[in-house]
Amino acid sequence: MALTELDDGTVRSMAIGAVFSDFVGKINSLDFHRKDDLLVTASEDDSVRLYDIANARLLKTTFHKKHGADRICFTHHPSSVICSSRYNLDTTGESLRYLSMYDNRCLRYFKGHKERVVSLCMSPINDSFMSGSLDHSVRIWDLRVNACQGILRLRGRPTVAYDQQGLVFAVAMEGGAIKLFDSRSYDKGPFDTFLVGGDMAEVFDIKFSNDGKSMLLTTTNNNIYVLDAYGGEKQCGFSLEPSPNTTIEATFTPDGQYVVSGSGDGTLHAWNINKRTEVASWNSHIGVASCLKWAPRRVMFVAASTVLTFWIPNTSKSTGESVGEARHLDLAGSFLHNALSISFTLLAASCNVMNQKPILFKSIYLCNETGLISSLELKNIAFMSIVLYDKFIVFMCIVLSTIFLLLFSLAF
């Protein structure tokens, strides 16, 4: 489904549309291509998998037994990715690889990090990309050359992200500090620094909204914060159930109006940022979702643990409700038809007993014209005329028929 303006109802209707369960182990990371309907995943079974999200189809799987597959992101080319290594970092130093999914080749190795890469992002405007590692460094690279282009030495576990215009990048470090750099002159140091008030947990993930006005932070203790990207003020925050030994991920919707996140109890949640209210909560059906991203060009998000799920709007829900309403109206119409038929039958039979022929004929004429009485019911009039010989019974039938007619008029 192509991206349109989102509202609470659309977000609330999201449901699983496709499931891929052939992974052996946890999915470590995933990424959408910015312009094409493609998704790439990296998982513990050393596989990198490419998906067509428009048709929910696996396009290609490659295995990387020597280096493994940890963090992953697309380059600007739809069949090329950058993937971080899990194995042999101390011997080969090949911490990052530039891979071609088209012919399963490694186009370039990037050496430098001594420990595992925990954050990876591609510049939206050029061939630069950044990596943050447990060796307490952030390195800036260029796809066209092997050598590292710049190094930032930091404390703690670094997390990096470019804004959507590629002009600014953010680096989170120990103590919840966020530093903003000009990507054209990062060597001059950060132009702004701010703290997430009161929360000293390490920031696991940073995302900028598409308009660049907000930042989304996810901490290692499962707190989520939406910050003003210019001044660092906290716009809203949400606390989720803890997930020992598993980090969760949160995502903006493309319009920047909603945040969707996993939780330690195996649920997914969505919030309206402007209203600061939760609009939806779902059972993920896959346990704790450690990876979660919204597609940049579609009304769709993906959630993953050891299973990959595609979430799309569930239009059958509203259709089912419409069908239910139609059935309700059919039942109501059937009840009114039967009530009117009984009413006219009782009235006509009573008039026949009391020799009120003009009223009888007029009643039958109206019933036939409106289709409220059948030939079978005309026979009922004759039968009722025989049965209704007592004036008290006749009186009661007139009263009942009047009540039925009154109910009909009130209903409309």
XYZ file of C-alpha atoms in Angstrom:
412
model
C 0.000 0.000 0.000
C 1.482 3.331 -1.093
C 2.132 5.931 1.572
C -0.683 8.369 2.302
C -1.268 10.688 5.213
C -1.550 8.562 8.319
C -4.226 8.858 10.979
C -4.998 7.052 14.231
C -7.394 4.651 12.520
C -4.876 3.557 9.889
C -2.143 3.023 12.462
C -4.562 1.131 14.708
C -5.538 -1.187 11.847
C -1.985 -2.460 11.243
C -1.709 -6.251 11.307
C 0.686 -8.965 10.129
C 0.510 -9.407 6.371
C 3.496 -11.722 5.782
C 5.792 -13.921 7.865
C 9.296 -15.256 7.089
C 10.421 -17.837 9.620
C 13.328 -19.628 7.912
C 16.042 -17.896 9.959
C 18.332 -19.896 12.229
C 18.867 -17.531 15.120
C 18.105 -13.875 15.776
C 17.891 -11.173 13.130
C 20.579 -8.663 14.122
C 19.567 -5.689 11.991
C 17.582 -4.622 8.941
C 17.258 -1.638 6.638
C 14.983 -0.261 3.902
C 16.267 1.244 0.697
C 15.370 4.935 0.515
C 13.875 4.887 -2.989
C 13.184 1.265 -3.991
C 10.782 -1.200 -2.343
C 13.591 -3.293 -0.898
C 14.515 -4.586 2.556
C 17.770 -6.187 3.667
C 18.383 -8.229 6.832
C 21.479 -9.564 8.614
C 21.094 -12.439 11.042
C 22.929 -14.759 13.424
C 22.926 -17.567 10.862
C 25.466 -15.453 8.897
C 22.937 -14.713 6.168
C 22.135 -11.479 4.362
C 18.699 -11.534 2.744
C 17.100 -9.193 0.234
C 13.297 -8.794 0.061
C 10.845 -7.210 -2.331
C 8.469 -5.532 0.149
C 5.843 -4.610 -2.459
C 5.192 -8.304 -3.156
C 6.406 -9.781 0.169
C 8.970 -11.928 -1.613
C 12.497 -13.095 -0.759
C 14.731 -12.161 -3.682
C 18.145 -13.438 -2.631
C 20.091 -14.979 0.243
C 23.871 -14.872 0.651
C 25.915 -16.450 3.450
C 29.044 -15.005 5.038
C 30.570 -17.707 7.217
C 34.029 -16.138 7.485
C 32.981 -12.737 8.813
C 29.344 -13.193 9.863
C 26.627 -10.556 9.485
C 25.802 -8.055 12.228
C 24.826 -4.429 11.438
C 23.680 -3.701 7.895
C 22.528 -0.752 5.791
C 21.873 -0.009 2.131
C 24.104 2.193 0.052
C 22.434 4.351 -2.599
C 22.539 1.455 -5.047
C 19.649 -1.010 -4.537
C 21.870 -4.107 -4.783
C 24.765 -2.906 -2.609
C 24.996 -2.915 1.189
C 27.474 -2.245 3.973
C 27.703 -5.042 6.531
C 29.688 -5.247 9.754
C 31.556 -8.386 10.788
C 31.031 -10.588 13.828
C 34.073 -12.849 13.548
C 37.881 -12.533 13.236
C 38.036 -8.833 14.096
C 41.226 -9.284 16.083
C 43.022 -11.204 13.312
C 41.833 -9.658 10.043
C 40.623 -6.249 11.247
C 38.026 -6.389 8.467
C 35.278 -4.840 10.549
C 33.159 -3.586 7.622
C 32.475 -4.878 4.120
C 30.964 -3.285 1.039
C 28.916 -6.075 -0.531
C 27.244 -6.555 -3.896
C 24.041 -8.580 -3.538
C 23.823 -8.858 -7.330
C 26.789 -11.202 -7.731
C 27.642 -11.970 -4.073
C 31.012 -10.174 -4.132
C 32.826 -8.123 -1.556
C 33.682 -4.863 -3.311
C 35.805 -3.430 -0.491
C 36.983 -4.097 3.059
C 37.200 -1.346 5.655
C 39.717 -1.939 8.433
C 40.058 -0.016 11.655
C 37.654 -1.026 14.413
C 39.110 -3.448 16.952
C 35.772 -4.493 18.423
C 32.236 -5.126 17.214
C 30.403 -2.383 15.321
C 27.132 -1.557 17.096
C 25.881 1.366 14.993
C 26.007 1.954 11.248
C 24.442 4.553 8.941
C 24.772 5.822 5.376
C 24.767 9.490 4.411
C 21.606 10.336 2.440
C 23.455 12.729 0.082
C 26.849 11.198 -0.767
C 29.066 8.112 -0.423
C 30.042 8.777 3.182
C 28.980 6.469 6.004
C 29.638 6.210 9.738
C 30.218 3.366 12.160
C 30.237 3.293 15.954
C 32.084 0.512 17.765
C 32.532 -0.932 21.231
C 36.171 0.191 20.914
C 34.778 3.659 21.885
C 35.293 5.217 18.486
C 33.172 6.578 15.647
C 34.761 6.295 12.218
C 33.776 8.150 9.069
C 34.300 6.397 5.764
C 33.898 6.840 2.022
C 32.716 3.943 -0.150
C 35.269 4.841 -2.827
C 38.377 4.418 -0.661
C 39.563 1.902 1.899
C 41.061 4.307 4.374
C 39.125 5.821 7.245
C 38.340 9.505 6.620
C 37.919 10.594 10.241
C 37.845 9.319 13.833
C 35.988 10.546 16.910
C 37.180 9.120 20.242
C 34.333 8.847 22.755
C 33.381 7.373 26.105
C 30.947 4.486 26.310
C 28.923 2.796 23.612
C 28.623 5.183 20.625
C 25.481 5.427 18.517
C 25.386 7.437 15.280
C 22.776 8.803 12.863
C 22.598 11.276 9.974
C 19.678 13.633 9.629
C 17.579 13.193 6.460
C 19.317 16.092 4.697
C 22.800 14.736 5.444
C 23.960 18.068 6.844
C 24.074 17.045 10.504
C 24.927 13.857 12.319
C 24.299 12.942 15.935
C 26.502 10.869 18.225
C 25.283 9.472 21.543
C 27.786 8.510 24.209
C 28.144 7.571 27.868
C 25.733 9.170 30.325
C 23.016 9.888 27.739
C 24.894 12.834 26.172
C 23.961 13.684 22.560
C 26.451 15.654 20.425
C 25.513 17.247 17.094
C 28.142 17.731 14.369
C 28.167 19.550 11.068
C 28.951 16.747 8.614
C 31.071 19.143 6.490
C 33.271 20.283 9.401
C 33.020 17.602 12.081
C 36.721 17.990 12.826
C 35.881 21.286 14.561
C 33.917 19.427 17.212
C 30.219 19.393 18.076
C 28.204 22.573 17.590
C 25.689 21.503 20.247
C 25.473 19.056 23.150
C 22.501 18.117 25.305
C 21.436 15.487 27.812
C 18.307 13.392 28.090
C 17.117 14.779 31.397
C 17.597 12.360 34.264
C 18.174 9.200 32.202
C 21.799 8.047 32.417
C 21.255 4.840 30.420
C 23.201 4.371 27.204
C 21.400 5.292 23.999
C 21.073 2.226 21.821
C 19.542 3.866 18.743
C 19.020 7.346 17.248
C 16.714 8.307 14.385
C 15.875 11.686 12.862
C 12.379 12.430 11.576
C 12.116 13.087 7.835
C 11.659 16.823 8.366
C 14.751 16.922 10.602
C 12.869 18.601 13.451
C 12.772 15.660 15.885
C 15.073 12.933 17.130
C 13.993 9.537 18.451
C 16.180 7.933 21.116
C 15.899 4.376 22.403
C 17.892 3.544 25.544
C 19.243 0.236 26.794
C 16.699 0.250 29.644
C 13.806 0.457 27.127
C 12.926 4.114 27.483
C 11.962 6.056 24.358
C 12.323 9.819 23.976
C 11.296 12.228 21.248
C 13.519 15.326 21.349
C 13.511 18.626 19.535
C 16.450 18.251 17.147
C 17.431 21.908 17.418
C 17.405 22.548 21.145
C 17.284 19.078 22.673
C 14.060 19.697 24.624
C 12.117 16.538 25.423
C 8.793 16.519 23.574
C 7.554 13.250 25.025
C 8.807 9.993 26.514
C 7.523 6.444 26.906
C 8.671 3.612 29.166
C 8.380 0.005 28.059
C 8.743 -3.371 29.730
C 12.386 -4.410 30.298
C 13.982 -7.019 28.058
C 17.117 -8.451 29.681
C 19.887 -9.208 27.168
C 17.748 -7.937 24.276
C 17.585 -4.386 23.008
C 14.454 -3.021 21.352
C 14.104 -0.580 18.481
C 11.661 2.262 17.855
C 10.815 4.042 14.607
C 9.177 7.210 13.311
C 6.449 6.976 10.699
C 7.469 8.838 7.501
C 5.264 11.824 8.375
C 6.907 12.088 11.805
C 3.538 12.052 13.585
C 3.761 8.589 15.173
C 6.307 6.401 16.951
C 6.144 2.598 16.874
C 8.208 0.400 19.181
C 8.679 -3.095 20.511
C 8.590 -3.948 24.215
C 10.083 -6.480 26.608
C 6.750 -8.244 27.078
C 6.450 -9.183 23.385
C 4.016 -6.418 22.453
C 4.260 -3.560 19.957
C 3.022 -0.039 20.673
C 2.213 3.074 18.654
C 1.893 6.629 19.943
C 0.600 9.859 18.458
C 3.403 12.346 19.168
C 1.292 15.495 18.990
C -1.383 14.121 21.317
C 1.177 12.219 23.430
C -1.228 9.292 23.637
C -0.972 5.615 22.794
C -3.142 4.812 19.784
C -2.466 1.084 19.384
C -1.007 -1.960 21.097
C -0.532 -5.331 19.425
C 0.784 -8.785 20.261
C 3.914 -9.097 18.115
C 3.467 -12.931 17.869
C 7.286 -13.207 17.603
C 8.396 -12.483 21.167
C 10.504 -9.394 21.827
C 10.984 -7.477 18.565
C 14.626 -6.419 18.581
C 14.405 -4.836 15.117
C 11.625 -2.542 13.959
C 11.474 -0.018 11.114
C 8.770 1.747 9.122
C 9.119 1.650 5.324
C 10.011 5.090 3.891
C 7.514 4.947 1.004
C 4.713 2.691 2.196
C 2.090 2.214 4.903
C 4.055 -0.687 6.297
C 6.532 -1.564 9.008
C 8.585 -4.653 9.745
C 9.288 -6.262 13.115
C 11.825 -9.016 13.682
C 13.269 -11.309 16.330
C 14.059 -14.809 15.085
C 11.140 -14.316 12.692
C 10.541 -11.485 10.222
C 7.027 -10.003 9.969
C 5.562 -7.450 7.549
C 2.782 -5.277 9.032
C 0.214 -3.591 6.790
C -3.260 -2.042 7.285
C -5.934 -4.662 7.883
C -8.733 -3.519 5.558
C -10.755 -6.706 6.203
C -11.525 -5.427 9.701
C -13.492 -2.455 8.442
C -15.061 -4.597 5.727
C -16.193 -7.106 8.340
C -17.714 -4.343 10.407
C -19.615 -3.073 7.343
C -20.892 -6.561 6.608
C -22.020 -6.878 10.228
C -23.858 -3.587 10.007
C -25.534 -4.657 6.765
C -26.686 -7.911 8.371
C -27.998 -5.960 11.338
C -29.984 -3.717 8.996
C -31.321 -6.759 7.112
C -32.506 -8.286 10.393
C -34.073 -5.010 11.462
C -35.817 -4.654 8.097
C -37.069 -8.232 8.288
C -38.445 -7.606 11.796
C -40.271 -4.452 10.660
C -41.736 -6.243 7.640
C -43.041 -9.067 9.812
C -44.379 -6.643 12.403
C -46.243 -4.643 9.763
C -47.602 -7.788 8.147
C -48.948 -9.002 11.500
C -50.316 -5.554 12.266
C -52.193 -5.224 8.983
C -53.402 -8.806 9.193
C -54.823 -8.259 12.700
C -56.381 -4.937 11.701
C -57.905 -6.295 8.509
C -59.259 -9.404 10.222
C -60.785 -7.297 13.000
C -62.451 -5.017 10.462
C -63.851 -8.045 8.659
C -65.413 -9.368 11.898
C -66.993 -5.963 12.589
C -68.270 -5.727 8.972
C -66.102 -2.681 8.243
C -65.567 -3.657 4.590
C -64.190 -0.269 3.347
C -61.455 -0.310 5.975
C -60.720 -3.959 5.204
C -60.357 -3.393 1.445
C -58.241 -0.261 1.970
C -55.944 -2.132 4.321
C -55.468 -5.002 1.860
C -54.875 -2.542 -0.996
C -52.146 -0.726 0.965
C -50.521 -3.999 1.945
C -50.387 -5.202 -1.657
C -49.083 -1.856 -2.949
C -46.243 -1.739 -0.447
C -45.431 -5.436 -0.669
C -46.023 -5.888 3.022
C -48.543 -8.672 2.645
C -48.514 -11.805 0.532
C -51.203 -14.144 -0.789
C -50.408 -16.459 2.098
C -51.089 -13.624 4.523
C -54.403 -12.908 2.755
C -55.390 -16.452 3.666
C -54.376 -15.614 7.222
C -56.883 -12.730 7.171
C -59.672 -15.142 6.318
C -58.512 -17.545 9.020
C -58.259 -14.737 11.567
C -61.754 -13.587 10.653
C -63.090 -16.951 11.706
C -61.037 -17.052 14.902
C -61.801 -13.491 15.998
C -65.439 -13.926 16.958
C -65.259 -12.362 20.375
C -65.462 -8.544 20.536
C -62.856 -8.405 23.334
C -60.380 -10.311 21.194
C -61.150 -7.971 18.290
C -60.468 -4.974 20.533
C -57.144 -6.422 21.682
C -56.084 -7.114 18.096
C -56.794 -3.499 17.130
C -54.687 -2.335 20.079
C -51.804 -4.642 19.115
C -51.915 -3.575 15.480
C -51.829 0.058 16.545
C -48.770 -0.624 18.744
C -46.940 -2.299 15.863
C -47.720 0.628 13.573
C -46.525 3.060 16.267
C -43.240 1.170 16.638
C -42.783 1.309 12.883
C -43.289 5.080 12.807
C -40.838 5.594 15.712
C -38.204 3.457 13.989
C -38.218 5.788 11.011
